[in-house]
Short mmCIF file of C-alpha atoms in Angstrom, two decimals:
data_model
loop_
_atom_site.label_atom_id
_atom_site.label_comp_id
_atom_site.label_asym_id
_atom_site.label_seq_id
_atom_site.Cartn_x
_atom_site.Cartn_y
_atom_site.Cartn_z
CA UNK A 162 -13.98 -129.03 57.80
CA UNK A 163 -11.46 -126.33 57.55
CA UNK A 164 -14.34 -123.96 57.42
CA UNK A 165 -15.23 -120.99 60.06
CA UNK A 166 -17.68 -117.96 60.12
CA UNK A 167 -17.86 -114.75 62.26
CA UNK A 168 -19.89 -111.27 61.65
CA UNK A 169 -18.92 -107.76 60.98
CA UNK A 170 -21.13 -104.90 59.91
CA UNK A 171 -21.11 -102.77 56.71
CA UNK A 172 -22.33 -98.99 56.89
CA UNK A 173 -24.32 -97.69 54.66
CA UNK A 174 -24.99 -93.95 55.88
CA UNK A 175 -25.91 -93.96 59.27
CA UNK A 176 -27.42 -97.28 58.79
CA UNK A 177 -25.60 -100.65 59.61
CA UNK A 178 -26.15 -104.46 57.50
CA UNK A 179 -24.56 -107.52 59.24
CA UNK A 180 -21.95 -109.02 57.05
CA UNK A 181 -21.09 -112.93 57.62
CA UNK A 182 -17.44 -112.97 56.87
CA UNK A 183 -16.76 -116.68 56.22
CA UNK A 184 -12.86 -118.35 55.91
CA UNK A 185 -12.37 -121.47 54.14
CA UNK A 186 -8.93 -123.47 53.62
CA UNK A 187 -8.09 -126.21 51.10
CA UNK A 188 -5.12 -128.05 50.05
CA UNK A 189 -3.25 -126.29 47.36
CA UNK A 190 -0.83 -123.55 46.68
CA UNK A 191 -0.60 -120.84 49.70
CA UNK A 192 -2.81 -117.72 48.42
CA UNK A 193 -5.41 -115.51 49.90
CA UNK A 194 -8.24 -114.34 47.94
CA UNK A 195 -11.24 -112.41 49.63
CA UNK A 196 -14.88 -112.07 47.65
CA UNK A 197 -17.73 -110.20 48.30
CA UNK A 198 -17.50 -106.68 46.75
CA UNK A 199 -14.56 -104.89 48.99
CA UNK A 200 -13.43 -101.70 48.31
CA UNK A 201 -9.49 -100.80 48.34
CA UNK A 202 -9.14 -100.39 51.99
CA UNK A 203 -10.65 -103.51 52.26
CA UNK A 204 -9.00 -105.40 50.06
CA UNK A 205 -5.75 -104.48 51.71
CA UNK A 206 -6.48 -106.08 54.77
CA UNK A 207 -5.01 -109.39 53.11
CA UNK A 208 -1.36 -107.98 53.92
CA UNK A 209 -2.70 -106.42 57.35
CA UNK A 210 -4.16 -109.65 58.89
CA UNK A 211 -1.58 -111.98 57.81
CA UNK A 212 0.70 -109.87 59.59
CA UNK A 213 -1.17 -108.95 62.60
CA UNK A 214 -1.93 -112.92 63.23
CA UNK A 215 1.81 -113.59 63.01
CA UNK A 216 3.16 -111.12 65.39
CA UNK A 217 0.49 -111.96 67.51
CA UNK A 218 2.38 -115.66 67.88
CA UNK A 219 -0.52 -117.76 65.88
CA UNK A 220 0.63 -119.87 62.94
CA UNK A 221 -0.83 -118.43 59.65
CA UNK A 222 -2.18 -121.26 57.53
CA UNK A 223 -0.09 -122.33 53.98
CA UNK A 224 -3.16 -123.40 52.55
CA UNK A 225 -5.55 -122.17 49.64
CA UNK A 226 -7.35 -119.50 51.90
CA UNK A 227 -10.57 -117.74 50.70
CA UNK A 228 -12.49 -115.18 52.65
CA UNK A 229 -16.13 -114.28 51.69
CA UNK A 230 -18.05 -111.50 52.77
CA UNK A 231 -21.67 -112.31 52.81
CA UNK A 232 -24.12 -111.19 51.21
CA UNK A 233 -21.90 -109.96 48.33
CA UNK A 234 -24.40 -107.65 47.12
CA UNK A 235 -23.93 -105.06 49.57
CA UNK A 236 -20.75 -102.73 48.94
CA UNK A 237 -18.21 -102.89 51.58
CA UNK A 238 -15.98 -100.33 52.73
CA UNK A 239 -13.39 -99.56 55.23
CA UNK A 240 -10.81 -101.29 57.48
CA UNK A 241 -13.55 -102.17 60.44
CA UNK A 242 -14.09 -106.22 59.01
CA UNK A 243 -9.90 -106.72 59.63
CA UNK A 244 -10.89 -108.43 63.10
CA UNK A 245 -13.27 -110.55 61.48
CA UNK A 246 -11.41 -111.61 59.16
CA UNK A 247 -8.28 -112.75 61.08
CA UNK A 248 -10.97 -114.67 63.77
CA UNK A 249 -12.42 -116.49 60.98
CA UNK A 250 -9.19 -117.60 59.27
CA UNK A 251 -7.84 -118.71 62.71
CA UNK A 252 -11.55 -120.29 63.05
CA UNK A 253 -10.99 -122.15 60.05
CA UNK A 254 -7.31 -123.35 60.80
CA UNK A 255 -8.77 -124.83 64.25
CA UNK A 256 -6.70 -121.99 66.35
CA UNK A 257 -10.07 -120.73 67.65
CA UNK A 258 -12.79 -123.16 68.16
CA UNK A 259 -15.22 -122.12 65.04
CA UNK A 260 -18.36 -122.76 67.30
CA UNK A 261 -17.03 -119.82 69.47
CA UNK A 262 -17.32 -117.27 66.52
CA UNK A 263 -20.62 -117.87 65.03
CA UNK A 264 -22.36 -115.68 66.98
CA UNK A 265 -20.49 -112.81 67.66
CA UNK A 266 -20.15 -109.53 65.67
CA UNK A 267 -16.48 -108.03 65.39
CA UNK A 268 -15.42 -104.54 64.19
CA UNK A 269 -11.74 -102.96 64.28
CA UNK A 270 -9.34 -102.26 62.41
CA UNK A 271 -5.49 -104.26 62.85
CA UNK A 272 -2.40 -102.98 63.11
CA UNK A 273 0.69 -105.01 61.51
CA UNK A 274 1.79 -105.76 65.17
CA UNK A 275 -1.64 -106.96 65.94
CA UNK A 276 -3.26 -103.97 67.91
CA UNK A 277 -6.40 -103.28 67.59
CA UNK A 278 -6.92 -99.42 66.20
CA UNK A 279 -10.79 -98.04 66.62
CA UNK A 280 -12.91 -96.96 63.27
CA UNK A 281 -15.66 -94.82 62.66
CA UNK A 282 -19.18 -95.99 63.02
CA UNK A 283 -18.67 -97.80 65.94
CA UNK A 284 -22.24 -96.91 67.66
CA UNK A 285 -24.59 -97.65 64.52
CA UNK A 286 -22.73 -100.51 63.71
CA UNK A 287 -23.51 -101.94 67.37
CA UNK A 288 -27.30 -100.64 67.00
CA UNK A 289 -27.51 -102.51 63.75
CA UNK A 290 -25.95 -105.85 65.35
CA UNK A 291 -28.43 -105.39 68.11
CA UNK A 292 -31.20 -105.09 65.82
CA UNK A 293 -30.32 -108.01 63.67
CA UNK A 294 -29.99 -110.10 67.31
CA UNK A 295 -26.65 -110.24 68.02
CA UNK A 296 -25.84 -110.02 71.61
CA UNK A 297 -22.08 -110.20 71.61
CA UNK A 298 -19.92 -107.45 70.16
CA UNK A 299 -15.91 -106.99 70.17
CA UNK A 300 -14.65 -103.87 69.34
CA UNK A 301 -11.52 -101.68 70.05
CA UNK A 302 -10.88 -100.77 73.91
CA UNK A 303 -10.83 -97.07 73.31
CA UNK A 304 -14.62 -97.46 71.89
CA UNK A 305 -15.91 -99.95 74.47
CA UNK A 306 -17.75 -96.51 75.78
CA UNK A 307 -19.34 -96.03 72.94
CA UNK A 308 -20.22 -99.29 71.85
CA UNK A 309 -21.67 -100.05 75.65
CA UNK A 310 -24.48 -97.21 74.97
CA UNK A 311 -26.50 -99.78 72.93
CA UNK A 312 -28.71 -101.80 75.47
CA UNK A 313 -28.87 -105.58 75.54
CA UNK A 314 -25.10 -106.09 74.04
CA UNK A 315 -22.67 -107.42 75.87
CA UNK A 316 -19.32 -105.79 74.90
CA UNK A 317 -15.89 -106.81 74.72
CA UNK A 318 -13.18 -104.11 74.12
CA UNK A 319 -9.54 -105.52 73.37
CA UNK A 320 -6.51 -103.63 72.70
CA UNK A 321 -4.58 -106.34 70.80
CA UNK A 322 -5.58 -109.73 68.21
CA UNK A 323 -3.77 -111.68 70.97
CA UNK A 324 -5.75 -110.48 73.72
CA UNK A 325 -8.61 -111.83 71.65
CA UNK A 326 -7.68 -115.16 70.94
CA UNK A 327 -6.71 -115.93 74.39
CA UNK A 328 -10.36 -114.97 75.15
CA UNK A 329 -11.46 -116.72 72.78
CA UNK A 330 -9.41 -120.28 73.37
CA UNK A 331 -9.87 -119.78 77.20
CA UNK A 332 -6.42 -119.10 77.49
CA UNK A 333 -4.82 -116.91 80.54
CA UNK A 334 -4.99 -113.03 78.78
CA UNK A 335 -1.81 -111.35 78.25
CA UNK A 336 -1.11 -107.80 79.40
CA UNK A 337 -0.84 -105.02 76.77
CA UNK A 338 0.41 -102.10 79.22
CA UNK A 339 0.42 -98.71 77.54
CA UNK A 340 3.96 -96.85 77.61
CA UNK A 341 4.20 -93.80 79.72
CA UNK A 342 4.99 -90.20 78.43
CA UNK A 343 4.01 -91.02 74.71
CA UNK A 344 0.42 -90.40 73.38
CA UNK A 345 -1.49 -93.66 72.81
CA UNK A 346 -1.34 -94.37 68.83
CA UNK A 347 -4.71 -96.33 69.00
CA UNK A 348 -6.80 -92.70 69.13
CA UNK A 349 -5.52 -91.93 65.60
CA UNK A 350 -8.46 -93.61 64.25
CA UNK A 351 -11.07 -92.03 66.51
CA UNK A 352 -11.21 -88.22 64.08
CA UNK A 353 -10.68 -87.38 61.43
CA UNK A 354 -8.05 -84.74 60.24
CA UNK A 355 -9.18 -81.30 59.62
CA UNK A 356 -12.47 -81.45 61.72
CA UNK A 357 -13.60 -80.21 65.16
CA UNK A 358 -14.21 -77.04 66.74
CA UNK A 359 -11.82 -74.97 64.24
CA UNK A 360 -13.53 -75.63 61.00
CA UNK A 361 -17.41 -74.85 62.68
CA UNK A 362 -18.54 -78.50 62.34
CA UNK A 363 -18.43 -80.26 65.68
CA UNK A 364 -20.19 -81.79 68.35
CA UNK A 365 -19.81 -79.51 71.16
CA UNK A 366 -22.59 -77.48 71.28
CA UNK A 367 -23.95 -75.98 73.76
CA UNK A 368 -21.19 -77.19 75.99
CA UNK A 369 -19.06 -75.36 74.02
CA UNK A 370 -20.37 -72.19 75.22
CA UNK A 371 -21.44 -72.75 78.87
CA UNK A 372 -20.48 -70.08 81.00
CA UNK A 373 -18.76 -68.28 78.48
CA UNK A 374 -21.58 -67.13 76.23
CA UNK A 375 -25.16 -65.58 77.68
CA UNK A 376 -28.21 -64.09 76.20
CA UNK A 377 -27.62 -61.35 78.89
CA UNK A 378 -24.32 -60.03 76.99
CA UNK A 379 -27.17 -58.96 74.31
CA UNK A 380 -27.29 -55.45 74.50
CA UNK A 381 -31.21 -54.65 73.33
CA UNK A 382 -32.58 -56.41 70.36
CA UNK A 383 -35.47 -56.82 72.06
CA UNK A 384 -36.93 -58.48 68.84
CA UNK A 385 -33.95 -60.51 67.99
CA UNK A 386 -33.94 -62.02 71.45
CA UNK A 387 -37.43 -62.92 70.99
CA UNK A 388 -37.07 -64.70 68.00
CA UNK A 389 -33.95 -66.57 69.57
CA UNK A 390 -36.69 -67.89 71.94
CA UNK A 391 -39.56 -68.53 69.85
CA UNK A 392 -37.03 -70.39 67.28
CA UNK A 393 -35.82 -72.61 70.40
CA UNK A 394 -39.09 -73.40 71.90
CA UNK A 395 -40.77 -74.58 68.60
CA UNK A 396 -38.04 -75.34 66.44
CA UNK A 397 -38.42 -72.91 63.84
CA UNK A 398 -36.09 -71.69 61.32
CA UNK A 399 -34.66 -67.89 61.72
CA UNK A 400 -33.23 -65.27 59.66
CA UNK A 401 -31.64 -62.31 61.04
CA UNK A 402 -30.90 -59.44 58.71
CA UNK A 403 -29.14 -56.12 60.10
CA UNK A 404 -25.53 -54.49 59.81
CA UNK A 405 -22.11 -55.58 60.88
CA UNK A 406 -21.73 -55.33 64.22
CA UNK A 407 -25.13 -55.58 65.24
CA UNK A 408 -24.98 -59.15 67.29
CA UNK A 409 -26.47 -61.53 64.40
CA UNK A 410 -23.58 -63.71 65.25
CA UNK A 411 -23.91 -63.46 69.27
CA UNK A 412 -27.45 -64.03 69.14
CA UNK A 413 -27.01 -67.60 66.90
CA UNK A 414 -23.98 -68.78 69.45
CA UNK A 415 -26.23 -68.39 72.43
CA UNK A 416 -29.22 -70.04 70.86
CA UNK A 417 -28.09 -74.07 71.42
CA UNK A 418 -27.35 -73.05 74.86
CA UNK A 419 -31.15 -72.12 75.25
CA UNK A 420 -32.26 -75.35 73.55
CA UNK A 421 -33.55 -78.34 75.81
CA UNK A 422 -31.03 -81.15 76.24
CA UNK A 423 -31.09 -84.27 73.93
CA UNK A 424 -33.64 -87.36 74.92
CA UNK A 425 -31.65 -90.66 74.72
CA UNK A 426 -32.87 -91.24 71.50
CA UNK A 427 -32.02 -88.32 70.37
CA UNK A 428 -28.38 -88.50 71.74
CA UNK A 429 -28.19 -92.04 70.34
CA UNK A 430 -29.40 -90.34 66.93
CA UNK A 431 -26.79 -87.21 67.14
CA UNK A 432 -24.04 -89.61 68.39
CA UNK A 433 -24.25 -91.91 65.58
CA UNK A 434 -23.82 -89.26 62.95
CA UNK A 435 -20.72 -87.79 64.89
CA UNK A 436 -19.21 -91.19 64.79
CA UNK A 437 -19.45 -91.92 60.93
CA UNK A 438 -18.26 -88.87 60.53
CA UNK A 439 -15.25 -89.09 62.84
CA UNK A 440 -16.16 -86.12 64.81
CA UNK A 441 -16.61 -87.63 68.48
CA UNK A 442 -14.79 -85.55 71.25
CA UNK A 443 -12.13 -87.47 72.95
CA UNK A 444 -13.40 -89.13 76.13
CA UNK A 445 -17.08 -88.29 75.62
CA UNK A 446 -18.79 -91.28 73.91
CA UNK A 447 -22.46 -89.76 74.10
CA UNK A 448 -23.63 -86.48 72.84
CA UNK A 449 -25.98 -84.83 75.19
CA UNK A 450 -26.59 -81.49 73.77
CA UNK A 451 -27.48 -79.79 70.87
CA UNK A 452 -24.43 -79.38 68.22
CA UNK A 453 -23.47 -76.38 66.23
CA UNK A 454 -22.34 -76.12 63.08
CA UNK A 455 -21.44 -72.71 61.14
CA UNK A 456 -19.73 -73.90 58.44
CA UNK A 457 -17.94 -71.08 56.07
CA UNK A 458 -19.80 -69.38 52.94
CA UNK A 459 -17.24 -71.12 51.09
CA UNK A 460 -18.29 -74.37 51.72
CA UNK A 461 -19.19 -76.68 48.78
CA UNK A 462 -22.65 -78.36 48.21
CA UNK A 463 -21.20 -81.53 49.45
CA UNK A 464 -19.93 -80.66 52.76
CA UNK A 465 -23.19 -79.08 53.25
CA UNK A 466 -25.56 -81.45 52.33
CA UNK A 467 -23.19 -84.67 52.52
CA UNK A 468 -21.68 -86.92 49.75
CA UNK A 469 -17.87 -86.65 48.65
CA UNK A 470 -16.09 -89.37 46.50
CA UNK A 471 -16.18 -92.91 47.16
CA UNK A 472 -18.44 -93.71 50.03
CA UNK A 473 -20.77 -90.61 50.94
CA UNK A 474 -20.04 -88.82 54.42
CA UNK A 475 -22.40 -86.93 56.39
CA UNK A 476 -22.83 -83.00 55.56
CA UNK A 477 -23.18 -79.82 57.93
CA UNK A 478 -26.52 -80.58 57.54
CA UNK A 479 -26.47 -83.97 59.45
CA UNK A 480 -24.04 -82.91 61.52
CA UNK A 481 -26.09 -80.37 63.13
CA UNK A 482 -29.18 -83.10 63.23
CA UNK A 483 -31.11 -82.13 66.49
CA UNK A 484 -29.29 -78.89 66.82
CA UNK A 485 -27.99 -75.53 65.14
CA UNK A 486 -26.61 -74.95 61.53
CA UNK A 487 -25.80 -71.45 61.29
CA UNK A 488 -25.06 -69.59 57.87
CA UNK A 489 -23.08 -66.46 58.29
CA UNK A 490 -22.91 -64.09 55.39
CA UNK A 491 -25.84 -66.27 53.94
CA UNK A 492 -25.87 -64.54 50.35
CA UNK A 493 -22.41 -65.27 50.09
CA UNK A 494 -23.10 -68.57 49.94
CA UNK A 495 -23.86 -70.00 46.32
CA UNK A 496 -27.27 -70.19 45.43
CA UNK A 497 -27.44 -73.88 44.53
CA UNK A 498 -25.67 -74.81 47.72
CA UNK A 499 -28.63 -73.22 49.58
CA UNK A 500 -31.38 -74.01 47.63
CA UNK A 501 -30.07 -77.62 48.70
CA UNK A 502 -31.69 -77.07 51.72
CA UNK A 503 -34.82 -76.74 50.84
CA UNK A 504 -35.82 -80.30 50.82
CA UNK A 505 -34.13 -81.49 54.31
CA UNK A 506 -35.68 -78.41 55.76
CA UNK A 507 -38.89 -79.97 54.86
CA UNK A 508 -38.34 -83.50 55.45
CA UNK A 509 -35.99 -83.87 57.81
CA UNK A 510 -33.25 -86.04 56.18
CA UNK A 511 -30.71 -85.98 53.39
CA UNK A 512 -31.08 -88.99 50.45
CA UNK A 513 -27.83 -88.82 48.59
CA UNK A 514 -27.79 -90.92 45.42
CA UNK A 515 -24.53 -92.38 44.07
CA UNK A 516 -23.82 -95.30 41.12
CA UNK A 517 -22.86 -97.74 44.39
CA UNK A 518 -26.49 -96.97 46.03
CA UNK A 519 -28.88 -94.44 48.11
CA UNK A 520 -27.30 -93.27 51.40
CA UNK A 521 -30.22 -91.54 53.71
CA UNK A 522 -28.59 -89.11 56.76
CA UNK A 523 -31.06 -87.45 59.27
CA UNK A 524 -30.93 -83.74 59.26
CA UNK A 525 -33.96 -82.21 61.47
CA UNK A 526 -32.12 -79.25 62.20
CA UNK A 527 -32.64 -75.57 63.11
CA UNK A 528 -31.26 -73.36 60.58
CA UNK A 529 -30.15 -69.66 61.85
CA UNK A 530 -29.60 -67.66 58.45
CA UNK A 531 -27.67 -64.09 59.01
CA UNK A 532 -27.19 -61.09 56.44
CA UNK A 533 -26.16 -57.95 55.74
CA UNK A 534 -28.79 -55.79 54.08
CA UNK A 535 -26.11 -54.93 50.98
CA UNK A 536 -22.94 -55.37 49.99
CA UNK A 537 -21.36 -52.63 52.14
CA UNK A 538 -23.43 -53.58 55.44
CA UNK A 539 -24.92 -50.10 55.92
CA UNK A 540 -28.54 -50.14 53.83
CA UNK A 541 -31.24 -48.80 56.04
CA UNK A 542 -34.04 -47.20 55.51
CA UNK A 543 -33.61 -44.62 58.31
CA UNK A 544 -30.67 -43.21 57.17
CA UNK A 545 -28.09 -42.61 53.75
CA UNK A 546 -24.73 -43.94 54.83
CA UNK A 547 -24.75 -46.68 51.91
CA UNK A 548 -22.96 -46.31 48.54
CA UNK A 549 -24.06 -49.24 46.97
CA UNK A 550 -26.30 -49.04 43.57
CA UNK A 551 -29.72 -49.89 43.63
CA UNK A 552 -29.10 -52.59 41.40
CA UNK A 553 -26.15 -53.70 43.70
CA UNK A 554 -28.43 -54.12 46.61
CA UNK A 555 -31.17 -55.93 44.57
CA UNK A 556 -28.99 -58.22 43.59
CA UNK A 557 -27.39 -59.05 46.54
CA UNK A 558 -30.70 -59.56 48.38
CA UNK A 559 -31.84 -61.56 45.32
CA UNK A 560 -29.48 -64.34 46.39
CA UNK A 561 -31.31 -65.69 49.15
CA UNK A 562 -34.05 -67.30 46.92
CA UNK A 563 -37.74 -67.07 47.86
CA UNK A 564 -38.47 -70.70 48.30
CA UNK A 565 -35.81 -70.68 50.50
CA UNK A 566 -37.19 -67.77 52.63
CA UNK A 567 -40.28 -69.08 52.73
CA UNK A 568 -39.51 -72.37 54.37
CA UNK A 569 -38.18 -70.03 57.45
CA UNK A 570 -40.52 -69.00 59.94
CA UNK A 571 -39.15 -65.78 61.24
CA UNK A 572 -37.65 -63.10 59.99
CA UNK A 573 -36.44 -60.26 61.91
CA UNK A 574 -34.51 -57.40 61.08
CA UNK A 575 -31.63 -56.52 63.64
CA UNK A 576 -30.73 -53.01 64.56
CA UNK A 577 -27.61 -51.17 65.21
CA UNK A 578 -26.98 -50.80 68.91
CA UNK A 579 -27.22 -46.90 70.06
CA UNK A 580 -24.79 -45.37 72.73
CA UNK A 581 -27.51 -44.95 75.09
CA UNK A 582 -28.54 -48.50 74.71
CA UNK A 583 -24.79 -49.80 75.08
CA UNK A 584 -23.83 -47.08 78.17
CA UNK A 585 -27.52 -47.35 80.02
CA UNK A 586 -27.13 -48.66 83.71
CA UNK A 587 -29.06 -52.18 83.97
CA UNK A 588 -28.75 -52.91 80.02
CA UNK A 589 -28.54 -56.21 80.84
CA UNK A 590 -31.50 -58.46 79.40
CA UNK A 591 -32.44 -62.04 80.89
CA UNK A 592 -30.04 -64.60 81.37
CA UNK A 593 -29.58 -67.69 79.28
CA UNK A 594 -31.01 -69.78 81.90
CA UNK A 595 -34.05 -67.79 82.67
CA UNK A 596 -35.04 -68.06 79.14
CA UNK A 597 -33.87 -71.79 78.24
CA UNK A 598 -36.30 -72.39 81.64
CA UNK A 599 -38.80 -70.63 79.71
CA UNK A 600 -38.12 -72.72 76.49
CA UNK A 601 -38.27 -76.07 78.41
CA UNK A 602 -41.71 -75.32 80.11
CA UNK A 603 -43.04 -74.33 76.33
CA UNK A 604 -41.37 -77.78 74.63
CA UNK A 605 -42.93 -79.53 77.86
CA UNK A 606 -46.42 -77.85 76.84
CA UNK A 607 -46.25 -78.91 73.38
CA UNK A 608 -45.19 -82.44 73.88
CA UNK A 609 -48.15 -83.19 76.00
CA UNK A 610 -50.50 -81.57 73.02
CA UNK A 611 -48.73 -83.91 70.48
CA UNK A 612 -48.46 -86.96 72.44
CA UNK A 613 -49.06 -89.69 70.39
CA UNK A 614 -48.49 -88.13 66.80
CA UNK A 615 -45.12 -88.32 65.16
CA UNK A 616 -44.02 -84.52 65.50
CA UNK A 617 -42.01 -83.13 68.92
CA UNK A 618 -42.11 -79.51 68.35
CA UNK A 619 -44.45 -76.88 66.44
CA UNK A 620 -42.24 -76.48 63.68
CA UNK A 621 -42.65 -80.03 62.31
CA UNK A 622 -46.38 -80.22 62.48
CA UNK A 623 -47.86 -80.34 58.88
CA UNK A 624 -50.35 -77.59 58.12
CA UNK A 625 -53.18 -80.25 57.01
CA UNK A 626 -53.14 -80.78 61.07
CA UNK A 627 -52.74 -77.07 61.71
CA UNK A 628 -55.75 -76.20 60.01
CA UNK A 629 -57.68 -79.30 61.30
CA UNK A 630 -56.69 -80.71 64.94
CA UNK A 631 -54.80 -77.76 66.33
CA UNK A 632 -56.98 -74.76 65.31
CA UNK A 633 -56.38 -71.06 66.84
CA UNK A 634 -59.33 -69.46 69.00
CA UNK A 635 -62.21 -67.90 67.10
CA UNK A 636 -61.44 -64.96 65.26
CA UNK A 637 -57.62 -65.18 65.87
CA UNK A 638 -56.53 -65.47 62.38
CA UNK A 639 -58.42 -62.80 60.92
CA UNK A 640 -55.57 -60.95 60.31
CA UNK A 641 -53.11 -63.62 59.16
CA UNK A 642 -56.20 -64.88 56.44
CA UNK A 643 -56.15 -60.74 55.07
CA UNK A 644 -52.37 -60.88 54.70
CA UNK A 645 -53.05 -63.71 52.56
CA UNK A 646 -55.74 -62.37 50.39
CA UNK A 647 -52.92 -59.43 49.72
CA UNK A 648 -50.49 -61.34 48.63
CA UNK A 649 -48.19 -60.71 51.78
CA UNK A 650 -48.64 -64.32 52.90
CA UNK A 651 -48.56 -67.58 50.71
CA UNK A 652 -50.43 -70.64 51.75
CA UNK A 653 -47.43 -71.99 53.23
CA UNK A 654 -46.94 -68.64 55.02
CA UNK A 655 -50.27 -68.65 56.73
CA UNK A 656 -49.14 -72.13 58.05
CA UNK A 657 -46.25 -71.23 59.66
CA UNK A 658 -47.85 -67.97 61.10
CA UNK A 659 -49.81 -70.53 63.17
CA UNK A 660 -47.28 -72.67 64.00
CA UNK A 661 -45.54 -69.57 65.45
CA UNK A 662 -48.54 -68.91 67.08
CA UNK A 663 -48.43 -71.93 68.66
CA UNK A 664 -45.48 -71.48 69.76
CA UNK A 665 -46.15 -68.06 71.16
CA UNK A 666 -49.03 -69.55 73.03
CA UNK A 667 -47.28 -72.24 74.69
CA UNK A 668 -44.43 -69.91 76.19
CA UNK A 669 -47.17 -67.60 77.38
CA UNK A 670 -49.26 -70.39 79.01
CA UNK A 671 -52.01 -70.30 76.72
CA UNK A 672 -54.51 -72.61 75.77
CA UNK A 673 -54.40 -72.51 72.34
CA UNK A 674 -53.25 -69.08 70.25
CA UNK A 675 -55.75 -65.61 70.49
CA UNK A 676 -55.33 -62.45 68.65
CA UNK A 677 -52.48 -61.27 70.28
CA UNK A 678 -50.34 -64.39 69.87
CA UNK A 679 -50.76 -64.21 66.37
CA UNK A 680 -49.79 -60.93 65.98
CA UNK A 681 -46.71 -61.55 67.34
CA UNK A 682 -46.37 -64.42 65.23
CA UNK A 683 -47.00 -62.22 62.41
CA UNK A 684 -44.68 -59.70 63.47
CA UNK A 685 -41.90 -61.95 63.34
CA UNK A 686 -42.61 -63.29 59.92
CA UNK A 687 -43.24 -60.11 58.02
CA UNK A 688 -41.27 -57.83 59.69
CA UNK A 689 -44.51 -55.32 60.17
CA UNK A 690 -45.41 -53.83 63.82
CA UNK A 691 -48.62 -55.24 64.38
CA UNK A 692 -49.39 -53.22 68.26
CA UNK A 693 -48.25 -55.82 70.53
CA UNK A 694 -45.17 -55.96 72.93
CA UNK A 695 -42.54 -57.77 71.60
CA UNK A 696 -40.71 -59.28 75.15
CA UNK A 697 -42.33 -62.96 75.97
CA UNK A 698 -42.31 -61.46 79.11
CA UNK A 699 -44.88 -58.76 78.80
CA UNK A 700 -47.24 -60.99 77.13
CA UNK A 701 -47.61 -63.53 80.07
#
């Protein structure tokens, strides 16, 4: 029987579906038919595979060839099926034993000369194969380190189809030497043009700023520094408002380094998203630090939340998963784009519906908004330097909708730095290392308290649990409840005050929030001083 089958993986977002690639040879006029709902790039694999097989020294069967991708109802996209199609054809032609191919998952694109090129999404594809029970995976050699991150899977990295044929046929494996002095063309498929650090959407996170940016560089700004520390410890969203040059961007850039390192599970989640997006740094298959994304205010809704033509791609909110999403000049973003963030802020994921299907991307990020008080940036209650009409100021500030700001736990006004603060000796504050150590200890206290629950940080705990299982000390919430009665806080707002109070209690080492912890949380939520020290160190 001239039939063979092997397996590959079709990606739907960051989730994979194992696809059986079947090849059947029948007598008749030589033809190559590919069925199973392929897209344009997959349909073109017929020519790529034929040229790669011939240039690898194997004979192309001169019969009627049908290649089927099963299940046929799942859309297949991309060039990652090339390797599986070629091996299935060679198995049907009895160049390779079909029994050897049946339990192997193959992922990779073929060049016309038979070289195996990398494709995006290797990690989620191998994870899907492992979940389906497969133990052997063949990937491009330059992506083998990424595939090897999945435990319990044997990974074979190959540079060419010629090498893979020799391995499967138990023949001597030919060498594929690199050409010295020339860039390796096989690395071209690992990254997408127009992405990376220059765009503000990259996966270097805290590693990019390590040794360059330190919290000690921020002069003054006690309230804002405290807000950054609380945001990092509890996973709370942050809104910084102040004139240009006050230090809003400095604080946001230093936030990723304060966050704790990612756990193994979180690292795999983040790496899978960046692998699908084509943003994995060269030579670093696993992302173990919090990512940092800072899209420009001209970004479209699709670039921010995900989507685009054809197969939906992850947006900035997914690239910032388990990290920081910094939206500088937030009022300059389009209102519809900002309001699209409301759903992922609550749920921790993005669902993108298209005619071809529904895609789900993770989006559990820490959002930092930065804004000027008015278009000229000089509006203040203490001086009259602003020349903007009151109607213009109201219109500018109204670009950030109430429902969006209601989901932001911390709102801080960043005052301009004075000459005395800037020139005073010993004006440097606590370093990033000191604050990061305090944040780590607070996260450990929260993790011990939340053990056995689906939540990891205080910012994820729903309001009903806060009011039931995780209550503050007796009488601590009296001032917050009075603010609710006066209309200063909404029902969601008082829940968020209690979340922040728990984070403050974790930072200072209290068993449960007391009145001082709630007062500081109210200050950070409303901006109204409550008579408590703003520095965390003063509360311990």
